[in-house]
Amino acid sequence: MNNVRKITILSVLIALNIILGKLSFGPEFAKVNLGFIALIISGFLYGSRATLVVAGLANVLTFTLLGNGTFSFWFLIPALLAGATYGLLNKPTWIRIILVNVVVMVGISFILNTWLIAAIYHLDYSALLSVRIIKMIVSLLFQIILSFILLRNRVFQQFKDKLTMNVW
């Protein structure tokens, strides 16, 4: 595959992640963020290594250049882990879609991010878990359904086939 095309598409996915990361819906206690969509697409098209880079660069750009809070190296680690995990969606099956989303939402976002928030800001971990559980459940269900709809769509598969066959 043409490296220029790959870098261009990955750059667009980084920008898409940043833009969609600013969009969320739902009540305050269960807001669903849409930034994961770009990571799902990146994982589907390019696998774990490229998606790890997309997630990492999007995280750094969001917090440094765009001034969305204070950048912390510690929060870069879950972003990289999530990117690498979404990369496992390069061959999406129903089971893989569920497992990847459970690992990202429960393991990385809910448990690891909550622990980091508690440790860095000196908050009660179990209290934070109880506050964030509804958001995690709602986000998990939404992400599984949307992942399945996107990744099992013929249009995305045709797009991936065109990228790998180098037919443009």
Coordinates of N, CA and C in Angstrom, one line a residue:
M1 N 0.8 -1.2 0.0 CA 0.0 0.0 0.0 C 0.9 1.2 0.0
N2 N 0.4 2.2 -0.7 CA 1.1 3.5 -0.7 C 1.2 4.1 0.7
N3 N 2.5 4.4 1.1 CA 2.7 5.0 2.4 C 2.0 6.4 2.6
V4 N 2.0 7.2 1.5 CA 1.4 8.5 1.5 C -0.1 8.4 1.8
R5 N -0.7 7.4 1.1 CA -2.1 7.2 1.3 C -2.4 6.8 2.8
K6 N -1.6 5.9 3.3 CA -1.8 5.4 4.6 C -1.6 6.5 5.6
I7 N -0.6 7.3 5.5 CA -0.3 8.4 6.4 C -1.5 9.4 6.3
T8 N -2.0 9.7 5.1 CA -3.1 10.6 5.0 C -4.3 10.1 5.6
I9 N -4.7 8.8 5.4 CA -5.9 8.3 6.1 C -5.7 8.3 7.6
L10 N -4.6 7.9 8.1 CA -4.3 7.9 9.5 C -4.4 9.3 10.1
S11 N -3.9 10.3 9.4 CA -4.0 11.7 9.8 C -5.5 12.1 9.9
V12 N -6.3 11.7 8.9 CA -7.7 12.0 8.9 C -8.4 11.4 10.1
L13 N -8.0 10.1 10.4 CA -8.6 9.4 11.5 C -8.2 10.1 12.9
I14 N -7.0 10.6 12.9 CA -6.6 11.4 14.1 C -7.4 12.6 14.3
A15 N -7.6 13.3 13.2 CA -8.5 14.5 13.3 C -9.9 14.1 13.6
L16 N -10.4 13.1 13.0 CA -11.7 12.6 13.3 C -11.9 12.2 14.8
N17 N -10.9 11.6 15.3 CA -10.9 11.2 16.7 C -11.0 12.4 17.6
I18 N -10.2 13.4 17.3 CA -10.3 14.7 18.1 C -11.6 15.4 18.0
I19 N -12.1 15.5 16.8 CA -13.4 16.1 16.6 C -14.6 15.4 17.2
L20 N -14.6 14.1 17.0 CA -15.7 13.2 17.6 C -15.6 13.1 19.1
G21 N -14.3 13.3 19.6 CA -14.1 13.2 21.0 C -14.7 14.4 21.7
K22 N -15.0 15.5 21.0 CA -15.6 16.7 21.6 C -17.1 16.5 21.5
L23 N -17.6 15.5 20.8 CA -19.1 15.3 20.7 C -19.5 14.2 21.7
S24 N -20.5 14.5 22.4 CA -21.1 13.5 23.3 C -22.6 13.8 23.5
F25 N -23.3 12.8 23.9 CA -24.7 12.9 24.1 C -25.1 12.1 25.3
G26 N -26.3 12.4 25.7 CA -26.9 11.7 26.9 C -26.8 12.6 28.1
P27 N -27.5 12.1 29.2 CA -27.5 12.9 30.4 C -26.1 12.9 31.0
E28 N -25.8 13.9 31.9 CA -24.5 14.1 32.4 C -23.9 12.8 33.1
F29 N -24.7 12.1 33.8 CA -24.2 10.9 34.5 C -23.9 9.7 33.5
A30 N -24.4 9.8 32.3 CA -24.2 8.7 31.3 C -23.8 9.2 29.9
K31 N -23.0 10.3 29.9 CA -22.6 10.8 28.5 C -21.8 9.8 27.8
V32 N -22.1 9.7 26.5 CA -21.4 8.8 25.6 C -20.6 9.7 24.6
N33 N -19.3 9.4 24.6 CA -18.4 10.2 23.7 C -18.2 9.4 22.4
L34 N -18.1 10.1 21.3 CA -18.0 9.5 20.0 C -16.6 9.3 19.4
G35 N -15.6 9.6 20.2 CA -14.2 9.6 19.7 C -13.8 8.2 19.3
F36 N -14.4 7.2 19.9 CA -14.0 5.8 19.7 C -14.2 5.3 18.2
I37 N -15.1 6.0 17.5 CA -15.5 5.6 16.1 C -14.2 5.7 15.2
A38 N -13.4 6.7 15.4 CA -12.2 6.8 14.5 C -11.2 5.7 14.9
L39 N -11.2 5.3 16.1 CA -10.2 4.2 16.5 C -10.7 2.8 16.0
I40 N -12.0 2.7 16.0 CA -12.6 1.4 15.5 C -12.3 1.3 14.0
I41 N -12.4 2.4 13.3 CA -12.1 2.4 11.8 C -10.7 2.2 11.6
S42 N -9.8 2.9 12.4 CA -8.4 2.7 12.2 C -8.0 1.2 12.5
G43 N -8.5 0.7 13.6 CA -8.2 -0.7 13.9 C -8.6 -1.7 12.8
F44 N -9.8 -1.4 12.3 CA -10.3 -2.3 11.2 C -9.4 -2.2 9.9
L45 N -9.0 -1.0 9.6 CA -8.2 -0.8 8.4 C -6.7 -1.2 8.5
Y46 N -6.1 -0.8 9.7 CA -4.7 -0.9 9.8 C -4.1 -1.8 10.9
G47 N -5.0 -2.2 11.8 CA -4.5 -3.1 12.9 C -4.0 -2.3 14.1
S48 N -3.3 -3.0 15.0 CA -3.0 -2.5 16.4 C -1.9 -1.4 16.4
R49 N -0.8 -1.7 15.7 CA 0.3 -0.7 15.7 C -0.2 0.7 15.3
A50 N -0.8 0.7 14.1 CA -1.2 2.0 13.6 C -2.3 2.7 14.5
T51 N -3.2 1.9 15.0 CA -4.3 2.4 15.8 C -3.7 2.9 17.2
L52 N -2.7 2.3 17.7 CA -2.0 2.7 18.9 C -1.4 4.1 18.6
V53 N -0.8 4.3 17.4 CA -0.3 5.6 17.1 C -1.4 6.7 16.9
V54 N -2.5 6.3 16.3 CA -3.6 7.2 16.1 C -4.1 7.7 17.5
A55 N -4.3 6.7 18.4 CA -4.8 7.0 19.7 C -3.9 7.9 20.5
G56 N -2.6 7.6 20.4 CA -1.6 8.3 21.2 C -1.5 9.8 20.6
L57 N -1.3 9.9 19.3 CA -1.2 11.3 18.8 C -2.5 12.1 19.0
A58 N -3.6 11.5 18.9 CA -4.9 12.2 19.1 C -5.0 12.7 20.6
N59 N -4.5 11.8 21.5 CA -4.5 12.2 22.9 C -3.6 13.3 23.2
V60 N -2.3 13.3 22.7 CA -1.4 14.3 22.9 C -1.9 15.6 22.2
L61 N -2.4 15.6 21.0 CA -2.8 16.8 20.3 C -4.0 17.4 21.1
T62 N -4.9 16.6 21.5 CA -6.1 17.1 22.3 C -5.7 17.9 23.5
F63 N -4.8 17.4 24.2 CA -4.4 18.0 25.5 C -3.3 19.1 25.4
T64 N -2.5 19.0 24.3 CA -1.5 20.0 24.2 C -1.8 21.2 23.3
L65 N -2.1 20.9 22.1 CA -2.4 21.9 21.1 C -3.8 22.5 21.2
L66 N -4.8 21.7 21.6 CA -6.1 22.2 21.7 C -6.5 22.7 23.1
G67 N -5.6 22.5 24.0 CA -5.9 23.0 25.4 C -7.1 22.4 26.0
N68 N -7.3 21.1 25.8 CA -8.5 20.4 26.4 C -8.0 19.8 27.8
G69 N -7.8 20.6 28.8 CA -7.3 20.1 30.1 C -5.8 20.1 30.1
T70 N -5.3 19.5 31.1 CA -3.8 19.4 31.3 C -3.3 18.1 30.9
F71 N -2.3 18.1 30.1 CA -1.7 16.8 29.6 C -1.0 16.1 30.7
S72 N -1.3 14.8 30.8 CA -0.6 13.9 31.8 C -0.1 12.7 31.0
F73 N 1.1 12.4 31.2 CA 1.7 11.2 30.6 C 0.9 9.9 31.1
W74 N 0.4 9.9 32.3 CA -0.3 8.8 32.9 C -1.5 8.5 32.1
F75 N -2.2 9.5 31.6 CA -3.4 9.2 30.8 C -3.2 8.9 29.4
L76 N -1.9 9.0 28.9 CA -1.5 8.6 27.6 C -1.5 7.1 27.6
I77 N -1.1 6.4 28.7 CA -1.0 5.0 28.7 C -2.3 4.3 28.4
P78 N -3.4 4.7 29.0 CA -4.7 4.0 28.7 C -5.1 4.3 27.2
A79 N -4.8 5.5 26.7 CA -5.1 5.8 25.3 C -4.3 4.9 24.4
L80 N -3.1 4.6 24.7 CA -2.3 3.7 23.8 C -2.8 2.3 23.9
L81 N -3.1 1.9 25.1 CA -3.7 0.5 25.3 C -5.0 0.3 24.6
A82 N -5.8 1.4 24.7 CA -7.1 1.3 23.9 C -6.9 1.2 22.4
G83 N -6.0 2.0 21.9 CA -5.7 2.0 20.5 C -5.2 0.6 20.1
A84 N -4.3 0.1 20.8 CA -3.8 -1.3 20.5 C -4.9 -2.3 20.5
T85 N -5.8 -2.2 21.5 CA -6.9 -3.1 21.6 C -7.9 -3.0 20.5
Y86 N -8.2 -1.7 20.1 CA -9.1 -1.5 19.0 C -8.5 -2.1 17.7
G87 N -7.2 -2.2 17.6 CA -6.5 -2.7 16.4 C -6.9 -4.2 16.2
L88 N -7.3 -4.9 17.2 CA -7.7 -6.3 17.1 C -9.0 -6.4 16.3
L89 N -9.6 -5.3 15.9 CA -10.8 -5.3 15.1 C -10.5 -5.4 13.6
N90 N -9.3 -5.7 13.3 CA -9.0 -5.8 11.8 C -9.6 -7.0 11.2
K91 N -10.0 -7.9 12.0 CA -10.8 -9.1 11.5 C -12.1 -9.2 12.4
P92 N -13.1 -8.4 12.1 CA -14.2 -8.3 13.1 C -15.1 -9.5 13.0
T93 N -15.3 -10.1 14.1 CA -16.3 -11.1 14.3 C -17.2 -10.6 15.4
W94 N -18.4 -11.2 15.6 CA -19.3 -10.7 16.6 C -18.6 -10.9 18.0
I95 N -17.9 -12.0 18.3 CA -17.2 -12.2 19.5 C -16.1 -11.2 19.7
R96 N -15.3 -11.0 18.7 CA -14.2 -10.1 18.8 C -14.7 -8.7 19.1
I97 N -15.7 -8.3 18.4 CA -16.3 -6.9 18.6 C -16.7 -6.8 20.1
I98 N -17.4 -7.8 20.6 CA -17.8 -7.7 22.0 C -16.6 -7.7 23.0
L99 N -15.6 -8.6 22.8 CA -14.5 -8.7 23.6 C -13.6 -7.4 23.6
V100 N -13.4 -6.9 22.4 CA -12.5 -5.7 22.3 C -13.2 -4.5 23.1
N101 N -14.5 -4.4 22.9 CA -15.2 -3.3 23.5 C -15.3 -3.5 25.1
V102 N -15.4 -4.7 25.5 CA -15.4 -5.0 27.0 C -14.1 -4.7 27.5
V103 N -13.0 -5.1 26.9 CA -11.6 -4.8 27.4 C -11.4 -3.3 27.5
V104 N -11.8 -2.6 26.4 CA -11.5 -1.1 26.4 C -12.4 -0.4 27.4
M105 N -13.7 -0.7 27.4 CA -14.6 0.0 28.3 C -14.5 -0.4 29.7
V106 N -14.4 -1.7 30.0 CA -14.4 -2.1 31.4 C -13.0 -2.1 31.9
G107 N -12.1 -2.7 31.2 CA -10.7 -2.8 31.8 C -9.9 -1.5 31.7
I108 N -9.9 -0.9 30.6 CA -9.1 0.3 30.4 C -9.8 1.6 30.9
S109 N -11.0 1.8 30.3 CA -11.7 3.1 30.7 C -12.2 3.1 32.1
F110 N -12.9 2.1 32.4 CA -13.6 2.0 33.7 C -12.6 1.8 34.9
I111 N -11.9 0.7 34.8 CA -11.0 0.3 35.9 C -9.7 1.1 35.9
L112 N -8.9 1.1 34.8 CA -7.6 1.8 34.8 C -7.8 3.3 34.9
N113 N -8.6 3.9 34.0 CA -8.7 5.3 34.0 C -9.3 5.8 35.4
T114 N -10.2 5.1 35.9 CA -10.8 5.5 37.2 C -9.7 5.4 38.3
W115 N -8.9 4.4 38.3 CA -7.8 4.3 39.2 C -6.8 5.4 39.1
L116 N -6.5 5.8 37.8 CA -5.6 6.9 37.6 C -6.1 8.2 38.1
I117 N -7.4 8.4 37.8 CA -8.1 9.7 38.3 C -8.0 9.7 39.9
A118 N -8.3 8.6 40.5 CA -8.3 8.5 42.0 C -6.9 8.7 42.5
A119 N -5.9 8.1 41.9 CA -4.5 8.3 42.3 C -4.0 9.7 42.1
I120 N -4.2 10.2 41.0 CA -3.6 11.6 40.7 C -4.3 12.7 41.5
Y121 N -5.6 12.6 41.6 CA -6.4 13.6 42.3 C -6.7 13.3 43.7
H122 N -6.2 12.2 44.2 CA -6.4 11.8 45.6 C -7.9 11.7 46.0
L123 N -8.6 10.9 45.2 CA -10.0 10.7 45.4 C -10.2 9.2 45.8
D124 N -11.4 9.0 46.3 CA -11.8 7.6 46.7 C -12.1 6.8 45.5
Y125 N -11.3 5.7 45.3 CA -11.5 4.9 44.1 C -12.8 4.2 44.0
S126 N -13.3 3.6 45.1 CA -14.6 2.9 45.1 C -15.7 3.9 44.9
A127 N -15.6 5.1 45.4 CA -16.7 6.1 45.2 C -16.7 6.5 43.7
L128 N -15.5 6.6 43.1 CA -15.5 7.0 41.7 C -16.1 5.8 40.8
L129 N -15.7 4.6 41.2 CA -16.3 3.5 40.4 C -17.8 3.5 40.5
S130 N -18.4 3.7 41.6 CA -19.8 3.7 41.8 C -20.5 4.8 41.0
V131 N -19.8 6.0 40.8 CA -20.3 7.1 40.1 C -20.2 6.8 38.6
R132 N -19.1 6.1 38.1 CA -18.9 5.9 36.7 C -19.5 4.7 36.1
I133 N -20.1 3.8 36.9 CA -20.6 2.5 36.5 C -21.7 2.7 35.4
I134 N -22.6 3.6 35.7 CA -23.8 3.7 34.7 C -23.2 4.2 33.4
K135 N -22.3 5.2 33.4 CA -21.7 5.7 32.2 C -21.0 4.5 31.4
M136 N -20.3 3.7 32.1 CA -19.6 2.6 31.5 C -20.6 1.6 30.9
I137 N -21.6 1.3 31.5 CA -22.6 0.3 31.0 C -23.3 0.9 29.7
V138 N -23.7 2.1 29.8 CA -24.4 2.7 28.6 C -23.4 2.8 27.5
S139 N -22.2 3.3 27.7 CA -21.2 3.4 26.7 C -20.8 2.1 26.1
L140 N -20.7 1.1 26.9 CA -20.3 -0.3 26.4 C -21.4 -0.8 25.5
L141 N -22.6 -0.7 25.9 CA -23.7 -1.2 25.0 C -23.7 -0.4 23.7
F142 N -23.6 0.9 23.8 CA -23.6 1.7 22.6 C -22.5 1.4 21.7
Q143 N -21.3 1.2 22.2 CA -20.1 1.0 21.4 C -20.2 -0.4 20.7
I144 N -20.7 -1.4 21.4 CA -20.8 -2.7 20.8 C -21.8 -2.7 19.6
I145 N -22.9 -2.0 19.8 CA -23.9 -2.0 18.8 C -23.3 -1.2 17.6
L146 N -22.8 0.0 17.8 CA -22.2 0.8 16.7 C -21.0 0.1 16.1
S147 N -20.2 -0.5 16.8 CA -19.1 -1.2 16.2 C -19.6 -2.3 15.3
F148 N -20.5 -3.1 15.7 CA -21.1 -4.1 14.9 C -21.7 -3.5 13.6
I149 N -22.4 -2.5 13.7 CA -23.1 -1.8 12.5 C -22.0 -1.3 11.6
L150 N -21.0 -0.7 12.1 CA -19.9 -0.1 11.2 C -19.1 -1.2 10.6
L151 N -18.6 -2.2 11.4 CA -17.6 -3.1 10.9 C -18.2 -4.2 10.1
R152 N -19.4 -4.5 10.2 CA -20.1 -5.5 9.4 C -20.8 -5.0 8.2
N153 N -20.6 -3.7 8.0 CA -21.1 -3.0 6.8 C -20.3 -3.3 5.6
R154 N -21.0 -3.6 4.5 CA -20.3 -3.9 3.2 C -19.4 -2.7 2.7
V155 N -19.9 -1.5 3.0 CA -19.2 -0.4 2.4 C -17.8 -0.3 3.1
F156 N -17.7 -0.5 4.4 CA -16.4 -0.5 5.0 C -15.5 -1.6 4.5
Q157 N -16.1 -2.8 4.3 CA -15.3 -3.9 3.8 C -14.8 -3.6 2.4
Q158 N -15.6 -3.0 1.6 CA -15.2 -2.7 0.2 C -14.1 -1.6 0.3
F159 N -14.2 -0.7 1.2 CA -13.2 0.4 1.3 C -11.8 -0.3 1.7
K160 N -11.9 -1.2 2.7 CA -10.7 -1.9 3.1 C -10.1 -2.7 2.0
D161 N -10.9 -3.4 1.2 CA -10.5 -4.2 0.1 C -9.8 -3.3 -1.0
K162 N -10.3 -2.1 -1.2 CA -9.7 -1.2 -2.2 C -8.3 -0.7 -1.7
L163 N -8.2 -0.5 -0.4 CA -7.0 0.0 0.2 C -5.9 -1.1 0.1
T164 N -6.3 -2.3 0.3 CA -5.3 -3.4 0.3 C -5.0 -3.9 -1.1
M165 N -5.9 -3.7 -2.0 CA -5.6 -4.1 -3.4 C -4.9 -3.0 -4.2
N166 N -4.9 -1.8 -3.6 CA -4.2 -0.6 -4.2 C -4.9 -0.3 -5.5
V167 N -6.2 -0.3 -5.5 CA -7.0 0.0 -6.7 C -7.7 1.3 -6.5
W168 N -7.1 2.4 -7.0 CA -7.8 3.7 -6.8 C -7.7 4.4 -8.1

